[in-house]
Coordinates of C-alpha atoms in Angstrom, one line a residue:
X1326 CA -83.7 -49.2 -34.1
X1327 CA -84.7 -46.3 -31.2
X1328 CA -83.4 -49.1 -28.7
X1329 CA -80.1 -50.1 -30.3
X1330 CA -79.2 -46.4 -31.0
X1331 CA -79.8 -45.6 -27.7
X1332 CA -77.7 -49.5 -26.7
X1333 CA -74.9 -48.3 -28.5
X1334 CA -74.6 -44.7 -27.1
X1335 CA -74.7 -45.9 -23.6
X1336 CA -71.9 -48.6 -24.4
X1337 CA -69.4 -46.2 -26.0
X1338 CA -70.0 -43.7 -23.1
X1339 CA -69.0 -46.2 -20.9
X1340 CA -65.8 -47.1 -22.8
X1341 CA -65.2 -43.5 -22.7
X1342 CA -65.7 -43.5 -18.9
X1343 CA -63.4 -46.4 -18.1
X1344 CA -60.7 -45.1 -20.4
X1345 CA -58.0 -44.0 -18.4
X1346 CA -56.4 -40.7 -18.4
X1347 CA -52.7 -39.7 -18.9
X1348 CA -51.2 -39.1 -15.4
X1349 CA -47.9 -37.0 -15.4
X1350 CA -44.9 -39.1 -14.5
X1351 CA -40.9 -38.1 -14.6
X1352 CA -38.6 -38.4 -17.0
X1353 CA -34.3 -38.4 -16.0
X1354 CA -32.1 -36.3 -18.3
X1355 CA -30.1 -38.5 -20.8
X1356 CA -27.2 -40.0 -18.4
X1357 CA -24.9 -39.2 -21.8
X1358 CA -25.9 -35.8 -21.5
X1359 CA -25.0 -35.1 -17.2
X1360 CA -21.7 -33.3 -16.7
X1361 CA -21.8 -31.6 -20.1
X1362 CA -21.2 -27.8 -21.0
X1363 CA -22.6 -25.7 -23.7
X1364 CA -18.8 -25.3 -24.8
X1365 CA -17.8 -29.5 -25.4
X1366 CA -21.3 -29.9 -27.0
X1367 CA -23.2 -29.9 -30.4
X1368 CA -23.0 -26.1 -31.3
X1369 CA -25.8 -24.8 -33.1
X1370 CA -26.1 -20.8 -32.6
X1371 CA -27.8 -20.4 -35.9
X1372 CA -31.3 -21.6 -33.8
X1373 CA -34.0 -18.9 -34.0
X1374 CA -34.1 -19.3 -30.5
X1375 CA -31.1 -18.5 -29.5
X1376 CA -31.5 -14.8 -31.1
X1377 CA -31.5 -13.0 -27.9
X1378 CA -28.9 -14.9 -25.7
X1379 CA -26.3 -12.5 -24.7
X1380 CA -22.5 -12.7 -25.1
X1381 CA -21.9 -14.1 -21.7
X1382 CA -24.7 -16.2 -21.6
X1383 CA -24.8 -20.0 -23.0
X1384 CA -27.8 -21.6 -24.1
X1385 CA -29.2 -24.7 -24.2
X1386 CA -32.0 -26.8 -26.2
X1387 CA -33.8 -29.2 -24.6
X1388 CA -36.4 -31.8 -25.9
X1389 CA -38.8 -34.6 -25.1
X1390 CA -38.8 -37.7 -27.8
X1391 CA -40.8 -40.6 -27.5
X1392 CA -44.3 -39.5 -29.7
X1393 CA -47.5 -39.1 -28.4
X1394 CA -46.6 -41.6 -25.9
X1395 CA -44.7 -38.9 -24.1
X1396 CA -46.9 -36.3 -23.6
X1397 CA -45.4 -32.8 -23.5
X1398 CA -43.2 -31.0 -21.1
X1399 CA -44.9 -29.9 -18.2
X1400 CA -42.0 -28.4 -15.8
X1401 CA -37.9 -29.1 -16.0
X1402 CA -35.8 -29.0 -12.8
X1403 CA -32.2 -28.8 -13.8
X1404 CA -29.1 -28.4 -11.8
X1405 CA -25.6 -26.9 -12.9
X1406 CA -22.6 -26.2 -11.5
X1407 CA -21.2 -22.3 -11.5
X1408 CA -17.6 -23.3 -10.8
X1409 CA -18.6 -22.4 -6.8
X1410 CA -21.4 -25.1 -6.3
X1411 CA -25.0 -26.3 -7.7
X1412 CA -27.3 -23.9 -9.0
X1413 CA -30.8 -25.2 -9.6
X1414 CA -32.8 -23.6 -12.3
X1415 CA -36.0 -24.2 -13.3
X1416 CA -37.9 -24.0 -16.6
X1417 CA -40.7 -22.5 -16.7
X1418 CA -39.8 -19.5 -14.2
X1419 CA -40.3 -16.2 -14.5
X1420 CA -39.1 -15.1 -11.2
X1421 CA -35.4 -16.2 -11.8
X1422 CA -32.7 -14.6 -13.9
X1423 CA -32.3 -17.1 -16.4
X1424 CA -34.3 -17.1 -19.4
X1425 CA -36.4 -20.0 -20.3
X1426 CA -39.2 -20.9 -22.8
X1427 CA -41.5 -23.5 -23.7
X1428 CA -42.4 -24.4 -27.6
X1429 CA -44.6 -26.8 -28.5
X1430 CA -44.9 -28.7 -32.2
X1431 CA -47.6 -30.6 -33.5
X1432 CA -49.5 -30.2 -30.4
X1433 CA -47.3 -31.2 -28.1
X1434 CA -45.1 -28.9 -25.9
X1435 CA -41.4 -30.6 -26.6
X1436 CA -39.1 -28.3 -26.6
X1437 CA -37.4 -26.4 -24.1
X1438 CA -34.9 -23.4 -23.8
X1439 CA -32.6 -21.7 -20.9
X1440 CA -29.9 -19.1 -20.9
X1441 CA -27.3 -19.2 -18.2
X1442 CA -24.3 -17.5 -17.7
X1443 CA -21.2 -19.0 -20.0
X1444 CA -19.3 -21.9 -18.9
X1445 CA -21.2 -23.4 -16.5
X1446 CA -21.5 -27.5 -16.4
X1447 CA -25.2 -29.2 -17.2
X1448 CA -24.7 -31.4 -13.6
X1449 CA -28.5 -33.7 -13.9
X1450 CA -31.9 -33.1 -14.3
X1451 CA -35.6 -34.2 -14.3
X1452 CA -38.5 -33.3 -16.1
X1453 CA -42.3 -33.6 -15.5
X1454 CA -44.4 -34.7 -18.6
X1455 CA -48.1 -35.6 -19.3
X1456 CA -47.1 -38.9 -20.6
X1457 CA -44.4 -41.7 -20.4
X1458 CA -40.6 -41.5 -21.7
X1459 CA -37.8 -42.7 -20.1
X1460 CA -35.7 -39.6 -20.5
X1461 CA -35.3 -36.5 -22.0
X1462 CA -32.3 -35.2 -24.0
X1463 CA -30.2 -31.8 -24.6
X1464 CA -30.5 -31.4 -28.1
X1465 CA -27.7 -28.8 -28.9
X1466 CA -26.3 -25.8 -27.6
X1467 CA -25.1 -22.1 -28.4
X1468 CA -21.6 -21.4 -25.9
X1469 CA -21.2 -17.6 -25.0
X1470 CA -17.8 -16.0 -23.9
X1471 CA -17.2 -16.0 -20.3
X1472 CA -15.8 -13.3 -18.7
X1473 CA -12.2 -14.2 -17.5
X1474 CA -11.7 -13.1 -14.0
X1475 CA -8.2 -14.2 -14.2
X1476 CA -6.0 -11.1 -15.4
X1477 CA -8.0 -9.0 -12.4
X1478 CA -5.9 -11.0 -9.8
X1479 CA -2.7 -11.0 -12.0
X1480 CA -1.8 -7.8 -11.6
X1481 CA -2.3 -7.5 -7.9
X1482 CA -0.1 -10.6 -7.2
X1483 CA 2.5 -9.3 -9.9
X1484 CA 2.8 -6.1 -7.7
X1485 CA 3.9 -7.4 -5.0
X1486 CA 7.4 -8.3 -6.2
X1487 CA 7.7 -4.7 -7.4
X1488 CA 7.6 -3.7 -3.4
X1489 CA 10.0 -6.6 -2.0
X1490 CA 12.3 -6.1 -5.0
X1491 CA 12.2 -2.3 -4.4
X1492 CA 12.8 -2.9 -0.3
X1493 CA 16.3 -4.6 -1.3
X1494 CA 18.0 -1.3 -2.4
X1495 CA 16.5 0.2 0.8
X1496 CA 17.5 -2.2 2.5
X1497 CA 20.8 -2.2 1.4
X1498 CA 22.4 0.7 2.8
X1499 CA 25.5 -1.0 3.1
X1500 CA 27.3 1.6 1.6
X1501 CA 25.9 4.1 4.0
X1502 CA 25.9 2.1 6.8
X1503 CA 29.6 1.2 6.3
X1504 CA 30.9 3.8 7.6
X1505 CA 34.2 2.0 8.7
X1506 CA 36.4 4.8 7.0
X1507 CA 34.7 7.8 8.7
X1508 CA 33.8 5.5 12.0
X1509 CA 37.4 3.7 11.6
X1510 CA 39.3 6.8 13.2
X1511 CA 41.8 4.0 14.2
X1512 CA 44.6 6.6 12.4
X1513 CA 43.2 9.6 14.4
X1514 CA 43.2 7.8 17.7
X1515 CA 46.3 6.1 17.3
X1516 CA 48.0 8.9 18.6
X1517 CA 50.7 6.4 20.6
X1518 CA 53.2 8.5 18.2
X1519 CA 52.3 11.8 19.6
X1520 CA 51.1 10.9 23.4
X1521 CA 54.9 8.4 23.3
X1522 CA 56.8 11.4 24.7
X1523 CA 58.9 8.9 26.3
X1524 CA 62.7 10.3 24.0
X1525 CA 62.4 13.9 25.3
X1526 CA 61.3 12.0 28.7
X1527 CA 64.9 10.1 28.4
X1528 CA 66.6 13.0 27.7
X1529 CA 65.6 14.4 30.9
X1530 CA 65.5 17.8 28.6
X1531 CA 63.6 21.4 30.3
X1532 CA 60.1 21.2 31.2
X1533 CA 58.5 18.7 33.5
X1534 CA 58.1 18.8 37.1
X1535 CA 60.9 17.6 39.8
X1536 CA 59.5 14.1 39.9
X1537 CA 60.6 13.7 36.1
X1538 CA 63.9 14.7 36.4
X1539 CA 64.7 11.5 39.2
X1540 CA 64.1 9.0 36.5
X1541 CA 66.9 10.4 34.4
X1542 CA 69.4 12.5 36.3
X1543 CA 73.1 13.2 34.7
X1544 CA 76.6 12.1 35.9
X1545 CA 78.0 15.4 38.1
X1546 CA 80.0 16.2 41.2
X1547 CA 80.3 13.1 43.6
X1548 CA 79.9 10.5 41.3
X1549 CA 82.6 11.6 38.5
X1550 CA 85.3 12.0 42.0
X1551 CA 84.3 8.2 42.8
X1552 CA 84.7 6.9 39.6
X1553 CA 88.5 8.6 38.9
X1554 CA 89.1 7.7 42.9
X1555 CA 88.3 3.7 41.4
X1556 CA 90.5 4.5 38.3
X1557 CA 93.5 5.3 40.6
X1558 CA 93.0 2.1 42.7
X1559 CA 93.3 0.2 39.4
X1560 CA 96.2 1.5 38.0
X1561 CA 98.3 1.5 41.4
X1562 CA 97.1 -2.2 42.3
X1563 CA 98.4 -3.1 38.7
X1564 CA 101.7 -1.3 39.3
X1565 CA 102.3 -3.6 42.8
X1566 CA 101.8 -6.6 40.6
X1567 CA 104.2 -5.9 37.9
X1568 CA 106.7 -4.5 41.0
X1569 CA 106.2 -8.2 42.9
X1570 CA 106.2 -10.1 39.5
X1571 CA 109.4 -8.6 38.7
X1572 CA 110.8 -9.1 42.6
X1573 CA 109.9 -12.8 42.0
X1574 CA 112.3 -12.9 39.0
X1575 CA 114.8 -11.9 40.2
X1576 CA 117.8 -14.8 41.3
X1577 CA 120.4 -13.7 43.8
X1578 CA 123.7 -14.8 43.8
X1579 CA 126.6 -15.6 46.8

């Protein structure tokens, strides 16, 4: 009895020896789940754990299915996208700024929790257990607000109208610019009517120098002799043409 006693310990102590140990492997996130945000999936805020996620924070619920089979959660790698580029966050991390935990249930560590800031998009991720699973799925999720940066631009792109529409009345001194009636002195400088001396000229009235005067110089002394002397000539060469005409009438008879 001593001898099979001692037989049978040796023999189970060898099973236990050549019985292998769980090695940690990797498990993908659910391809379903990539590209997804807190926002588009299965809300559920009313989760204990999500007690303490801020307004601008989402959260997100992460677990490992599969049994004992599985293992637990060991480490989870996860990259999202801000809007700018990937982030990579990782669970558990205490140095970060994104809250994470670690639960376990029934003795096994399957379940996992982040905060991030709201809106960003759950991009792929990997996850180190002690067992075997060929993935691991985001359970549900609690959205936060994010903070909408758009207004902040808004207003300085709306102001600059208010300076180009506000240039156009500067801009449009027209009416002080046109100055035509006070520059147009066309009435004042059209003094033709006053420098157009030219009928007292003619008149050859006082005033004026000698050189005016021999443009316009009246009929007097030599000329008015001349012009009866012509006068005279007419009327006597008219009176030798009636006397000849008459001569040349006249028959004479034997």
């Amino acid at each position: 009895m001593a001898r099979a006693a001692v037989s049978t310990a040796a023999a189970t102590a060898l099973l236990a020896l050549a019985t292998p140990a769980w090695a940690s492997s990797t498990a993908p996130l659910h391809p379903a789940h990539q590209g997804s945000t807190a926002a588009a999936f299965q809300q559920e805020c009313d989760d204990e754990r999500f007690d303490d996620l801020a307004a601008g924070q989402d959260g997100w619920h992460f677990v490992l299915p599969g049994g004992g089979k599985s293992g637990s959660f060991e480490s989870i790698t996860l990259t999202f996208d801000n809007g700018t580029g990937p982030v990579t966050v990782k669970v558990p991390d205490a140095s970060d700024a994104y809250p994470d935990y670690l639960y376990s249930a029934g003795g096994r560590v399957i379940h996992a929790y982040v905060f991030t800031p709201a809106g960003w998009t759950l991009v792929d991720g990997t996850a180190t257990i002690s067992g075997e699973a060929d993935r691991f799925n985001l359970s549900h999720t609690c959205a936060g607000t994010a903070p909408t940066q758009s207004p902040t631009p808004s207003p300085s792109a709306s102001a600059s109208p208010s300076p180009s529409t506000s240039v156009s009345p500067s801009t449009s001194v027209s009416p002080s610019e046109s100055t035509s009636p006070s520059g147009s002195v066309s009435p004042s400088e059209s003094v033709s009517p006053s420098t157009s001396v030219t009928p007292s000229e003619s008149t050859g009235g006082s005033g004026g120098g000698d050189d005016e005067n021999e443009g316009g110089l009246p009929l007097t002394g030599v000329a008015t002799t001349s012009i009866a002397l012509g006068g005279l000539v007419l009327i006597g060469g008219g009176a030798l043409l009636m006397l000849r005409r008459r001569r040349d009438n006249v028959t004479f008879t034997s």
